[in-house]
mmCIF file of C-alpha atoms and ligand atoms in Angstrom:
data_model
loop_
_atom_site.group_PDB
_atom_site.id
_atom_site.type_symbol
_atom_site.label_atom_id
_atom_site.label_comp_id
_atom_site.label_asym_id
_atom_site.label_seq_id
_atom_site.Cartn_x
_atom_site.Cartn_y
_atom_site.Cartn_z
ATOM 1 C CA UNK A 13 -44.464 -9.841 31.732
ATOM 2 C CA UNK A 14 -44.479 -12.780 33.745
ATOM 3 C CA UNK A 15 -44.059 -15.251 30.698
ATOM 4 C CA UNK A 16 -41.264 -13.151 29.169
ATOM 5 C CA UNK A 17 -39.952 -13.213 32.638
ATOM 6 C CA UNK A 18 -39.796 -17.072 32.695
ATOM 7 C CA UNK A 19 -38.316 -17.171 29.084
ATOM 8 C CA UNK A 20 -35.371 -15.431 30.273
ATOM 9 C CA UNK A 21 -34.963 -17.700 32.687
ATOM 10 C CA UNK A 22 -35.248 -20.581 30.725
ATOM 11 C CA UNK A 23 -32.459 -19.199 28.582
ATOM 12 C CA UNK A 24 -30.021 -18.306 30.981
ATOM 13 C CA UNK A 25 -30.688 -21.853 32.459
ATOM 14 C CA UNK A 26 -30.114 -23.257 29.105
ATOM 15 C CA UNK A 27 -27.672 -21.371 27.207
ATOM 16 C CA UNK A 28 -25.923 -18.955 30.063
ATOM 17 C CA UNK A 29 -25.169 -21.270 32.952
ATOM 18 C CA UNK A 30 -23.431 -24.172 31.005
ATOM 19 C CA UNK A 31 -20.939 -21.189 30.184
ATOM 20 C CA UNK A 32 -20.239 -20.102 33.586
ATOM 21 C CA UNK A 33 -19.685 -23.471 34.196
ATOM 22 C CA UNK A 34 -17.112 -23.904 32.445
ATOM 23 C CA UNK A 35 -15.492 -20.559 33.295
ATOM 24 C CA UNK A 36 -15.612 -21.751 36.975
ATOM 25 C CA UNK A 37 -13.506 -24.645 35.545
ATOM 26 C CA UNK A 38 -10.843 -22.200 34.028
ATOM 27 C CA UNK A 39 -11.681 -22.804 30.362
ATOM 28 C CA UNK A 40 -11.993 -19.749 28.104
ATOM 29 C CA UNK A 41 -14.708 -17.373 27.548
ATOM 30 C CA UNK A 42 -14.548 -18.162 23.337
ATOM 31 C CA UNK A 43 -12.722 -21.212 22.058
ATOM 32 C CA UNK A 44 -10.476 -18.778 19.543
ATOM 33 C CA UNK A 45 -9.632 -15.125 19.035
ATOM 34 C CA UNK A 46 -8.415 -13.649 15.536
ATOM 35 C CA UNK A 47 -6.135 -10.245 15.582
ATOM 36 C CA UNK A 48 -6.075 -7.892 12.905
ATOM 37 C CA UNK A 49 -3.917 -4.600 13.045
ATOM 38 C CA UNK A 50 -0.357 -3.408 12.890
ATOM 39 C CA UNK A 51 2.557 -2.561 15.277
ATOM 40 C CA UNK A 52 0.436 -2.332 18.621
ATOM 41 C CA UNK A 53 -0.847 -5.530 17.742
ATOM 42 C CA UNK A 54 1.844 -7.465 15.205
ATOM 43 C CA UNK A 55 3.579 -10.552 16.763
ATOM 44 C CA UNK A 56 6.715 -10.709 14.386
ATOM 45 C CA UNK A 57 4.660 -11.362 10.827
ATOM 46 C CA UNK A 58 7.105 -8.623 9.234
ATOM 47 C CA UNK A 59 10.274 -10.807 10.729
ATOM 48 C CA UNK A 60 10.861 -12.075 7.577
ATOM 49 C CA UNK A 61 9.803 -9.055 5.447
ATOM 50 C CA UNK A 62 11.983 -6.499 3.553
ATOM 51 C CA UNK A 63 10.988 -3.670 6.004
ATOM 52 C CA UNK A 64 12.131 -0.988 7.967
ATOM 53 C CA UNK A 65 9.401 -1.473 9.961
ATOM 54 C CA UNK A 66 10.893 -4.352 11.987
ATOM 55 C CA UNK A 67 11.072 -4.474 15.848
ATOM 56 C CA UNK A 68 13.082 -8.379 16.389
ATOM 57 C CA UNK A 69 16.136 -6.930 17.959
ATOM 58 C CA UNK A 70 16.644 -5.528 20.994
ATOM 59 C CA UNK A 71 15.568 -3.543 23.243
ATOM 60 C CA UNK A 72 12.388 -4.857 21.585
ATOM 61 C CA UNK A 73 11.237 -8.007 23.722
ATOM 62 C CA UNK A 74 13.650 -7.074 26.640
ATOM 63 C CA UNK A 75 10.956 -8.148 29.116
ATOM 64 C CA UNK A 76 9.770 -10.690 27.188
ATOM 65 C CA UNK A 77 9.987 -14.847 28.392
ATOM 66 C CA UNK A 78 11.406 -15.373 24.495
ATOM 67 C CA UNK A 79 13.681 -12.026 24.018
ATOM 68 C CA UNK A 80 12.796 -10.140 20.742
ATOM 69 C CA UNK A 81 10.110 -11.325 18.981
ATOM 70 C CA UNK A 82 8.875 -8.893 16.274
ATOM 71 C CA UNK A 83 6.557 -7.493 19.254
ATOM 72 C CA UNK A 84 7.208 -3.633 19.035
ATOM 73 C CA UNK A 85 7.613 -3.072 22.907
ATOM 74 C CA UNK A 86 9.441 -5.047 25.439
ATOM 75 C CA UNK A 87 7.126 -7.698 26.410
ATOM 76 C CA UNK A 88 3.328 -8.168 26.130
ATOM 77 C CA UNK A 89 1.271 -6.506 23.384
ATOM 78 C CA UNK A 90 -1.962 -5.156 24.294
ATOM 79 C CA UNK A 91 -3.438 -8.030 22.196
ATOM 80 C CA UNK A 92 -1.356 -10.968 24.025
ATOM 81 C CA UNK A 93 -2.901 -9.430 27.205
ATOM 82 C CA UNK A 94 -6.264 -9.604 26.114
ATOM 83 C CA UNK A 95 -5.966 -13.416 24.904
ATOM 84 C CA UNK A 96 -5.194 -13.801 28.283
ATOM 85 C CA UNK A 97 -7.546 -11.817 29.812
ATOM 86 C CA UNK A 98 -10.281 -13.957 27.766
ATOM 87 C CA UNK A 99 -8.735 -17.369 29.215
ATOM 88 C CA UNK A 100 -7.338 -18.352 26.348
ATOM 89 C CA UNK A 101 -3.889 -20.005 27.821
ATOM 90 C CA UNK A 102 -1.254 -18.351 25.621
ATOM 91 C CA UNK A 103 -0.759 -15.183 23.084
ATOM 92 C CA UNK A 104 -2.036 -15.513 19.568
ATOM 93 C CA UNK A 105 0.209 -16.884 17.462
ATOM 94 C CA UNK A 106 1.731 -14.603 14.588
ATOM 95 C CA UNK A 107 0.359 -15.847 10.997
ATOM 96 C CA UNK A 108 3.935 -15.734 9.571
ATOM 97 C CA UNK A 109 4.724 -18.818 12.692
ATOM 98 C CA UNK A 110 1.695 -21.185 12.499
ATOM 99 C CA UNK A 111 2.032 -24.797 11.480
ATOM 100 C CA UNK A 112 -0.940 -26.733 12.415
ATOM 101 C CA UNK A 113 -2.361 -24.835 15.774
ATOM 102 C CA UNK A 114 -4.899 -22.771 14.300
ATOM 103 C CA UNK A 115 -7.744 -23.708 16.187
ATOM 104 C CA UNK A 116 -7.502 -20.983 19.418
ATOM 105 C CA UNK A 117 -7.295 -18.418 16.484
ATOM 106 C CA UNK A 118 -4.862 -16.491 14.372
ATOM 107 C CA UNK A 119 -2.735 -12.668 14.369
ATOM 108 C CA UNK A 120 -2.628 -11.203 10.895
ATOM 109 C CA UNK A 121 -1.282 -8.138 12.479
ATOM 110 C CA UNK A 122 1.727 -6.203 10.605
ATOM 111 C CA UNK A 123 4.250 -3.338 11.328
ATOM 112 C CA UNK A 124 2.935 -0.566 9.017
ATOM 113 C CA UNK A 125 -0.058 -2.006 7.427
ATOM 114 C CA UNK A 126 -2.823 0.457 6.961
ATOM 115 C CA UNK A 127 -6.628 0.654 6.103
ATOM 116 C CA UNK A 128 -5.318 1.823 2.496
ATOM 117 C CA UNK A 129 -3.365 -0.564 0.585
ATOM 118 C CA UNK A 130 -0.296 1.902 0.077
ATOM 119 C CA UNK A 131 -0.121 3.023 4.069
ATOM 120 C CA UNK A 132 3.334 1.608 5.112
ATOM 121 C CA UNK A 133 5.045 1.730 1.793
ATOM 122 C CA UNK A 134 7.288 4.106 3.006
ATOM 123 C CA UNK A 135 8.817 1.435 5.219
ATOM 124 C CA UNK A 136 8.872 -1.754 2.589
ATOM 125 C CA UNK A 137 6.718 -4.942 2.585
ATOM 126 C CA UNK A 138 3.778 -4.781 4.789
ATOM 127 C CA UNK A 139 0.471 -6.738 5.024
ATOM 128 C CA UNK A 140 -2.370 -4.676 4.404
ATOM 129 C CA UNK A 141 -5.811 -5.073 5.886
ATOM 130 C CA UNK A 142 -6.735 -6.161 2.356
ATOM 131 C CA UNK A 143 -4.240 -8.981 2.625
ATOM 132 C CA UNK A 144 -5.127 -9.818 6.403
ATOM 133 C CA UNK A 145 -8.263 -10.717 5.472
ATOM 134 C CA UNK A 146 -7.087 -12.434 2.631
ATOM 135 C CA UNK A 147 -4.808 -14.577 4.610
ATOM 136 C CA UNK A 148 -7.959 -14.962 7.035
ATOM 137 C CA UNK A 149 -9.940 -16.577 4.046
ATOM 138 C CA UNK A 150 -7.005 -19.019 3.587
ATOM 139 C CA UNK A 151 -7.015 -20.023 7.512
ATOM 140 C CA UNK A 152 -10.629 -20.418 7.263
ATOM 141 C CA UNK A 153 -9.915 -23.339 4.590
ATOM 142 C CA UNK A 154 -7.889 -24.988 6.258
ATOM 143 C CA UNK A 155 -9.969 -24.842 9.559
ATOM 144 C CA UNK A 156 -12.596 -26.160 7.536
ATOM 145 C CA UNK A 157 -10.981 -29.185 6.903
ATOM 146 C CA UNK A 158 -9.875 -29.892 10.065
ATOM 147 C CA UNK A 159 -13.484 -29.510 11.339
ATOM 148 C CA UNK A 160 -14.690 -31.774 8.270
ATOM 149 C CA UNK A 161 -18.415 -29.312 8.035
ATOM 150 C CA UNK A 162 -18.531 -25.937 6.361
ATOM 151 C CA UNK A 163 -21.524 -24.932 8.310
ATOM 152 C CA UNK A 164 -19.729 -26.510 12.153
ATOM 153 C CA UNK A 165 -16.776 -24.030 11.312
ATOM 154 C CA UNK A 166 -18.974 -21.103 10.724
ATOM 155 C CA UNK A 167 -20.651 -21.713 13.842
ATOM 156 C CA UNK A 168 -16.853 -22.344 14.859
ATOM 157 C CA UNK A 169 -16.165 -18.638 14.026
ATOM 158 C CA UNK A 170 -19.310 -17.117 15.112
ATOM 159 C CA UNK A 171 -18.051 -18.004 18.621
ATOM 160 C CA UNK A 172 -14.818 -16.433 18.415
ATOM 161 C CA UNK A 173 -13.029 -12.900 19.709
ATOM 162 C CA UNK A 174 -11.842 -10.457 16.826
ATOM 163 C CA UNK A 175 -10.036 -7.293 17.536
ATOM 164 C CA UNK A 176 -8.559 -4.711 14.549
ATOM 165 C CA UNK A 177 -6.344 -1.555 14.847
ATOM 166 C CA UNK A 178 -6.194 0.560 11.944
ATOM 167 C CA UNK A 179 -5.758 4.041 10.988
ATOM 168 C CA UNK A 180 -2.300 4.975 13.139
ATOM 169 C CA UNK A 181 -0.364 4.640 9.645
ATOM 170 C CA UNK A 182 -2.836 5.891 7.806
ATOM 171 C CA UNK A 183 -2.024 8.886 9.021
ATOM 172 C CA UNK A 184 1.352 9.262 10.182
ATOM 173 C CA UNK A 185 3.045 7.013 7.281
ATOM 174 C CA UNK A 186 0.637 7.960 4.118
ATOM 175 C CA UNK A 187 -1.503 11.431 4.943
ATOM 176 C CA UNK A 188 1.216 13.042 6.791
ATOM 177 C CA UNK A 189 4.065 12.525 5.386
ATOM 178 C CA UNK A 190 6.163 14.821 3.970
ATOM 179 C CA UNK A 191 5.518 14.384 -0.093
ATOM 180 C CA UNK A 192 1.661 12.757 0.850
ATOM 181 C CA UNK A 193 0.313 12.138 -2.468
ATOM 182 C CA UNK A 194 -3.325 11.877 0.212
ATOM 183 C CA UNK A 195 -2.966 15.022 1.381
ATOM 184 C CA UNK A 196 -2.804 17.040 -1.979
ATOM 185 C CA UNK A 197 -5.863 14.792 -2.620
ATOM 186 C CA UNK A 198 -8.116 15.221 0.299
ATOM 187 C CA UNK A 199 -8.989 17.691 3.110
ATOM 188 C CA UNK A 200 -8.763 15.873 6.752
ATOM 189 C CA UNK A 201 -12.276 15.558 6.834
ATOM 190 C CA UNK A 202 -12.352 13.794 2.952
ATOM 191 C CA UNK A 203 -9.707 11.601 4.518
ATOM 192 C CA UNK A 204 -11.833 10.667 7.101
ATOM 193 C CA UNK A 205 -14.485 9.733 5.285
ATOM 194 C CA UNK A 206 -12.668 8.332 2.268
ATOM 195 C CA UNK A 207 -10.921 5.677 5.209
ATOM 196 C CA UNK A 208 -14.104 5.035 6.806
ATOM 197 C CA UNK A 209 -15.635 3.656 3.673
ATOM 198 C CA UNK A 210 -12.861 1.531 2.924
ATOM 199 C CA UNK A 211 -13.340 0.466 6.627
ATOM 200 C CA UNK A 212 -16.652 -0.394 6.611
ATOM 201 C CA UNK A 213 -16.514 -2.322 3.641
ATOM 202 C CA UNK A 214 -13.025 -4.400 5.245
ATOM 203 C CA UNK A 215 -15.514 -5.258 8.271
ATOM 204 C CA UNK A 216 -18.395 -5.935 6.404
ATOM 205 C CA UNK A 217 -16.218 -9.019 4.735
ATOM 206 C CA UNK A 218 -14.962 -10.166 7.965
ATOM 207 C CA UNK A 219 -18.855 -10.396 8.954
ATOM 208 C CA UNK A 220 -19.249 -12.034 6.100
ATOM 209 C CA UNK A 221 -16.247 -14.325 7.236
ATOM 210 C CA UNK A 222 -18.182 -14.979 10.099
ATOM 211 C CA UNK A 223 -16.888 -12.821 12.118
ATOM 212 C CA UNK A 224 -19.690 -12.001 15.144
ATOM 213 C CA UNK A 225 -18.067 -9.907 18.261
ATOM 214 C CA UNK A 226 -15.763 -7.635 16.765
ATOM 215 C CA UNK A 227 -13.862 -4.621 18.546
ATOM 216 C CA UNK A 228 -12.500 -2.322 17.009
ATOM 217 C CA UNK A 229 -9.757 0.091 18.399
ATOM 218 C CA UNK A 230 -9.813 3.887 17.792
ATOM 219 C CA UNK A 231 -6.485 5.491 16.762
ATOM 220 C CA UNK A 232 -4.593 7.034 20.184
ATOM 221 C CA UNK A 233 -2.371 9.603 20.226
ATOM 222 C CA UNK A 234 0.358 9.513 17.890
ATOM 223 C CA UNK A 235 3.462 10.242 19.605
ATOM 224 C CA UNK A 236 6.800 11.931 17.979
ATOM 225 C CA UNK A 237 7.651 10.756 14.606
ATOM 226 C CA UNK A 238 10.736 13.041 14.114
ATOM 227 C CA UNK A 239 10.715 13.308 10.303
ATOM 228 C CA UNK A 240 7.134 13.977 9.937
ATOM 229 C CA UNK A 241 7.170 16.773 13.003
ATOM 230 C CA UNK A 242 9.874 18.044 11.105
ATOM 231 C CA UNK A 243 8.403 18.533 7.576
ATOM 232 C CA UNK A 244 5.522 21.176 6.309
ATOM 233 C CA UNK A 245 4.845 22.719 9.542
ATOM 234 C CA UNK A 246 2.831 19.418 10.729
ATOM 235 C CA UNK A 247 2.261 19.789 14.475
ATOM 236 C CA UNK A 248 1.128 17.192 16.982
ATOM 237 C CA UNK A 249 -2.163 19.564 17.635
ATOM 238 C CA UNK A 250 -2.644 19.445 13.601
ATOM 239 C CA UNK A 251 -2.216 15.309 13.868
ATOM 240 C CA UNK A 252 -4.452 14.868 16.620
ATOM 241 C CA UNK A 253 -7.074 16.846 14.934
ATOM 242 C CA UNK A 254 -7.227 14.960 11.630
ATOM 243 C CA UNK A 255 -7.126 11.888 13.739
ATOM 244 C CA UNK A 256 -10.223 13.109 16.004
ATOM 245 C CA UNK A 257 -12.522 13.264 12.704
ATOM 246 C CA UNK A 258 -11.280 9.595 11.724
ATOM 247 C CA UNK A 259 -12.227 8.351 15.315
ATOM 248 C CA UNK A 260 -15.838 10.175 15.713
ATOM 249 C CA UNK A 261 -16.594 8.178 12.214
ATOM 250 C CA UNK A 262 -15.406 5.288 13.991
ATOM 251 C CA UNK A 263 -18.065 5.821 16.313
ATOM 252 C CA UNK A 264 -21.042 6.113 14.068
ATOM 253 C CA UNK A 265 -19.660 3.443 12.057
ATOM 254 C CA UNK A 266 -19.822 1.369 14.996
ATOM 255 C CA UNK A 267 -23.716 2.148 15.562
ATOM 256 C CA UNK A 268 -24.160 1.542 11.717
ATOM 257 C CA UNK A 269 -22.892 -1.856 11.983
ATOM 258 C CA UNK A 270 -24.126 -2.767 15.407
ATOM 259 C CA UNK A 271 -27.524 -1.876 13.340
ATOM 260 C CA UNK A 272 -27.542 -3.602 10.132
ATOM 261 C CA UNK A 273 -25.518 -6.700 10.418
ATOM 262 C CA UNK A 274 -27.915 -9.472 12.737
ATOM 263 C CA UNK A 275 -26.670 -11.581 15.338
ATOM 264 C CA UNK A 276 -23.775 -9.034 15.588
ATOM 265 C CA UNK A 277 -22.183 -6.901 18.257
ATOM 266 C CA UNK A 278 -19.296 -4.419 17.021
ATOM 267 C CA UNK A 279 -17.757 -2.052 20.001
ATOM 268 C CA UNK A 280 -15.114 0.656 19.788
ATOM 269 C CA UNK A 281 -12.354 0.869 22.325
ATOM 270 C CA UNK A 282 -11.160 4.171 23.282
ATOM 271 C CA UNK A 283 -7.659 4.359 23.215
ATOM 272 C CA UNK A 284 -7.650 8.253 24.003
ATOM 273 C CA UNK A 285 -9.262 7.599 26.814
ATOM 274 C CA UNK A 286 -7.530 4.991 28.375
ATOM 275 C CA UNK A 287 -4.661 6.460 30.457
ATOM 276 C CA UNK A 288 -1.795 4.793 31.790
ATOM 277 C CA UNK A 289 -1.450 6.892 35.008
ATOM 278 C CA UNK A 290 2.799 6.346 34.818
ATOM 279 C CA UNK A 291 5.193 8.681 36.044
ATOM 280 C CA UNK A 292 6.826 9.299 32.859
ATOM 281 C CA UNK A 293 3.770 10.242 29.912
ATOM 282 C CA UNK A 294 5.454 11.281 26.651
ATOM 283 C CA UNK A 295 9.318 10.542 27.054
ATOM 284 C CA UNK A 296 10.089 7.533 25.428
ATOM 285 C CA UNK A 297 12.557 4.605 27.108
ATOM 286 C CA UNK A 298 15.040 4.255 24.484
ATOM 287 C CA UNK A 299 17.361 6.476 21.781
ATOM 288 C CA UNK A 300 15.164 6.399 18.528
ATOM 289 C CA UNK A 301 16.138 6.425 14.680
ATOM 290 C CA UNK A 302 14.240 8.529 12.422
ATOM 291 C CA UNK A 303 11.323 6.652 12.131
ATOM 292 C CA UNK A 304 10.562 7.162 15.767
ATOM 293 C CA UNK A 305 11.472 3.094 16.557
ATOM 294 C CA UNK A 306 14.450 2.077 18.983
ATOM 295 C CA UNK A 307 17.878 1.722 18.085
ATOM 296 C CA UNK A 308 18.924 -1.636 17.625
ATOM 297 C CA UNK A 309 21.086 -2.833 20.647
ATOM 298 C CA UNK A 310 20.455 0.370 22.600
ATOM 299 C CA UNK A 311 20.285 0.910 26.141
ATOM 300 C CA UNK A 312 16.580 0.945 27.386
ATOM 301 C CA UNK A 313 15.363 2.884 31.048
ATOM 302 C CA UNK A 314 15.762 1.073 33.813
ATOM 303 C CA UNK A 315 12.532 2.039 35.040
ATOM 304 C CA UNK A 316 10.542 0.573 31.780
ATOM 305 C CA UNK A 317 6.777 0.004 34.420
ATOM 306 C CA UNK A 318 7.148 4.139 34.918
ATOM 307 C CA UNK A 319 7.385 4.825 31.400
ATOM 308 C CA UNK A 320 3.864 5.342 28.870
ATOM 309 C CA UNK A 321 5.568 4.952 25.367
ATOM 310 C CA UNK A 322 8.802 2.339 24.572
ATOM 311 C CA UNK A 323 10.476 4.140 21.678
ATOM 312 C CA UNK A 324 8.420 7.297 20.146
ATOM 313 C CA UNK A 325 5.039 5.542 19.447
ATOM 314 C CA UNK A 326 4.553 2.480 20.995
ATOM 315 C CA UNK A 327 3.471 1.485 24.410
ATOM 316 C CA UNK A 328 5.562 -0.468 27.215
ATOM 317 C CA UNK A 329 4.061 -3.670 28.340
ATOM 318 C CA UNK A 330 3.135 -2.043 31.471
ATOM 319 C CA UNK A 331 0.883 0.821 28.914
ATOM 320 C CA UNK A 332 -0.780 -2.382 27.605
ATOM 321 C CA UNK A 333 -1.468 -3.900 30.284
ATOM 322 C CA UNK A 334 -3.508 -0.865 31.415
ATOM 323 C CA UNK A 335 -5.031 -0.650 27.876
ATOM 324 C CA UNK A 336 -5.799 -4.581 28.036
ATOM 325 C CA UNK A 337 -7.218 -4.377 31.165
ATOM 326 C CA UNK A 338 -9.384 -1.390 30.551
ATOM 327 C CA UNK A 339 -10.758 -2.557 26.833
ATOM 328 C CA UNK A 340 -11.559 -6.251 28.839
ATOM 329 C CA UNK A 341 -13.515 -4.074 31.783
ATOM 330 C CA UNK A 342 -13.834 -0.440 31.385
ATOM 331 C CA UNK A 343 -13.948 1.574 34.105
ATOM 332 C CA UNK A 344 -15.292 4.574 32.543
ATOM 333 C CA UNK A 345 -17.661 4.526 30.258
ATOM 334 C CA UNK A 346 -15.801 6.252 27.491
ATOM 335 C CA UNK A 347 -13.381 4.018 26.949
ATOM 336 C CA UNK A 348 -15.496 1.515 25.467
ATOM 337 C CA UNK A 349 -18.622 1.739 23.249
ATOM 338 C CA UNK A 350 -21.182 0.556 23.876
ATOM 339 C CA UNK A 351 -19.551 -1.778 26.134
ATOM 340 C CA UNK A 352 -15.941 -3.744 26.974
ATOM 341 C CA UNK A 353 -14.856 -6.909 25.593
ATOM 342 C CA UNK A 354 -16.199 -8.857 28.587
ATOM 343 C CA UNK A 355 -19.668 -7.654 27.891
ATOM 344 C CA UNK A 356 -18.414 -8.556 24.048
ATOM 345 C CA UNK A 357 -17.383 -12.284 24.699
ATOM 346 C CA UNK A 358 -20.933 -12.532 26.838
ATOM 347 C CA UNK A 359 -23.244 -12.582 23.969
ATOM 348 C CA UNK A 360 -23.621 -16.093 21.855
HETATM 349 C C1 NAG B 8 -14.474 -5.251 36.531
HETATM 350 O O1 NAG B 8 -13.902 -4.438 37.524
HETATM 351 C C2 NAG B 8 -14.737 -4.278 38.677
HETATM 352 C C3 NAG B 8 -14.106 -3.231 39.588
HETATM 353 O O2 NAG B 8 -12.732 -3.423 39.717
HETATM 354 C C4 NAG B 8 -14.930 -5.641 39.333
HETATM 355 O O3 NAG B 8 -15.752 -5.523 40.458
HETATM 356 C C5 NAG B 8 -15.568 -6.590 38.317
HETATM 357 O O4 NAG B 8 -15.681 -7.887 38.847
HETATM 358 C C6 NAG B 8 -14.749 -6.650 37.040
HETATM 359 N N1 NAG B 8 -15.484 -7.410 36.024
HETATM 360 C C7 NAG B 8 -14.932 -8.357 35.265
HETATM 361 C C8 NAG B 8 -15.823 -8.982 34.244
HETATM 362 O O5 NAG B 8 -13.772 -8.724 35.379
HETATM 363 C C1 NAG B 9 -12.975 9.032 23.855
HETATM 364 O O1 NAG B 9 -12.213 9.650 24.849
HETATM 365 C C2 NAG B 9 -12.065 11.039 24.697
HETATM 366 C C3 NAG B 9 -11.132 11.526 25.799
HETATM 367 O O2 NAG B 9 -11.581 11.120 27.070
HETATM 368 C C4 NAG B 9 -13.443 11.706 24.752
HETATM 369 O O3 NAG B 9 -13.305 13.078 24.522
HETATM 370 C C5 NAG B 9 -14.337 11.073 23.683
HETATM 371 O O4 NAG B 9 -15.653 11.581 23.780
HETATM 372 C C6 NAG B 9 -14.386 9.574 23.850
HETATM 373 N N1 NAG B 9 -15.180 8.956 22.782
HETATM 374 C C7 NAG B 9 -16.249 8.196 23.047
HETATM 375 C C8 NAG B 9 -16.943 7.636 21.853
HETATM 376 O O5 NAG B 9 -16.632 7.936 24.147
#
C-alpha cells in the first residue's frame, strides 16, 4: 500500500504539478481542441454552401463582437464557450476560415450534417460526419508538416479536446420527415441501432486519428419544426421517444468505448438534463420560416438572456452558456457521464 502510495506521488509530482503550473500561469488546460457537429456547434462552414440551412444574417450573431457569423444563435455557441472555458484564448475557428492557424485546433461543424451521409439533404450542401473526419485527416497533414515528426503530432493530438454532436438531424431532417425513405425502412428502435453503429465506427476512426478525450453530446430536445409537426401525425412526445432510444445507446456506447480503446476516456454530456432555468422555456425569440430558423432581418426579443431557444431549435447564447458551463463542471451527476470535461482535460 505504502509503495503504491509513494508511486502516486511520484506521478503527480512528475506529471500533475508541472500542469497546474502552468494553469496558475493562465495557459490552457490542452494546447488544441477539435469540434465536430452541426448547427449547435457550426461556426459559419455552410457560409459559402448552397443551403437552406444557413444562419449569416441577422438576427443570427446579434450579440455577437463580429455580427452574423454563420453561428445559429446570437452570440456564443456552446462550443466557443467551452474553448474558453478550457483556456484556450479564442473560439475555434470554422474549417471553411482557416489559413495557417491550425495549431489550437479546428471546427468541422455544419448546419444539417448528420451521422448518415443523406441527413440534411433536405436543406442542400452539408458536411457530413463522414466528410468532417475527412477534412480532419487533411488538417492532420498539414499539422504534420508544420511539426516536422509524424509520431510528435500524434502525441500532438493525443493531448487535445474533441467534442461531436450528432443525431438532432438525424432525426428531425431524415427519420421524421414527412416522405422519410428511414422511416418506411426501420422501426425507432432499428434506427437507433442502425445510427449507433455508424457512430461507433465514425469514433472509432477519430481514435484512430488520435483522438484521446472525446465527449460526446446526447441529442436534447428537439423543439418545433413546423413542417414536420405538421405532417403524419408526428408529435413532439413521438420525437422525444425515438430520440430517448438513440441517447440510452449513446450511453452504452460510451462504456463500450471507454472499455476497449486504451489510453482513452470517452464521456457523454447530457443535454436533457442540463436546464437553462430562464423565464421563457419553449417560446422562441424571433418570427421563424418553415424550417423552424429565424427570418432574415427580423425583429428579435428584447429580452434574448430570459429566453431558452433563439428561433425554434436552437439555443440563445445565454442557453449555452448554461450548457457550457454545466458539460465543463456538472453539477449533477446526470448531466455528464462518467464525468465533465474538466475531469476530461485532467487525464494525459
Ligand atoms: C465546479 O463548481 C464548484 C461549485 O460551484 C466549484 O467549487 C468548483 O471549483 C468548480 N470546479 C471547476 C473545475 O471549475
Ligand atoms: C439524462 O437526463 C435525463 C433527464 O434528467 C435522465 O432521465 C437520464 O437518466 C440522464 N441520462 C444519464 C445517462 O444520466
Amino acid at each position: 500500500m505504502a509503495c503504491l502510495k509513494d508511486s502516486l506521488v511520484l506521478i503527480f509530482v512528475f506529471f500533475v504539478a508541472p500542469n497546474m503550473t502552468s494553469r496558475v500561469d493562465g495557459e490552457s488546460q490542452v494546447p488544441c481542441y477539435f469540434i465536430f457537429g452541426d448547427s449547435l456547434s457550426d461556426a459559419g462552414n455552410n457560409n459559402a454552401l448552397l443551403t437552406l440551412a444557413k444562419a449569416n444574417y441577422p438576427p443570427y450573431g446579434v450579440d455577437f463582437y463580429f455580427g452574423p457569423t454563420g453561428r445559429f444563435t446570437n452570440g456564443l455557441t456552446m462550443v466557443d464557450i467551452i474553448a474558453l472555458l478550457v483556456g484556450l484564448n479564442q473560439p475555434i475557428p470554422p474549417f471553411a476560415n482557416i489559413a495557417t492557424d491550425i495549431e489550437e485546433g479546428v471546427n468541422y461543424a455544419s448546419g444539417g450534417a448528420g451521422i448518415r451521409d443523406e441527413t440534411g439533404s433536405y436543406f442542400g450542401d452539408h458536411i457530413s460526419l463522414t466528410e468532417q473526419l475527412a477534412n480532419h485527416r487533411d488538417i492532420i497533414s498539414r499539422l504534420t508538416r508544420i511539426i516536422g515528426d509524424e509520431a510528435a503530432t500524434q502525441t500532438y493530438l493525443n493531448k487535445c479536446l474533441y467534442t461531436v454532436d450528432m443525431g438532432s438531424n438525424d432525426y428531425i431532417f431524415n427519420y421524421f420527415l414527412p416522405e422519410s425513405g428511414t422511416r418506411k425502412l426501420f422501426t425507432p428502435d432499428q434506427f437507433a441501432a442502425q445510427l449507433i453503429n455508424q457512430y461507433s465506427q465514425q469514433i472509432r476512426s477519430l481514435y484512430d486519428a488520435g483522438a484521446r478525450k472525446i465527449a460526446l453530446f446526447g441529442v436534447g430536445r428537439l423543439g418545433c419544426i413546423p413542417f414536420v409537426l405538421a405532417s403524419n401525425g408526428i408529435t413532439q412526445e413521438i420525437i422525444t421517444r425515438a430520440v430517448q432510444l438513440f441517447n440510452g445507446r449513446l450511453v452504452s456506447l460510451v462504456d463500450e468505448l471507454n472499455k476497449d480503446l486504451a489510453n482513452s476516456k470517452f464521456i457523454y454530456i447530457n443535454l436533457t438534463s442540463i436546464q437553462s432555468g430562464f423565464k421563457v422555456l419553449k417560446a422562441g425569440c424571433c418570427p421563424v420560416n418553415n424550417n423552424g430558423l429565424c427570418i432574415p432581418y427580423s425583429m428579435p426579443c428584447p429580452n434574448r438572456d430570459e429566453y431558452t431557444i433563439l428561433d425554434c431549435i436552437h439555443p440563445t447564447q445565454a442557453t449555452n452558456h448554461v450548457i457550457a458551463a454545466t458539460s465543463y463542471n456538472a453539477s449533477h451527476p446526470s448531466d455528464a457521464y462518467p464525468f465533465d470535461i474538466s475531469h476530461l482535460v485532467q487525464q494525459y
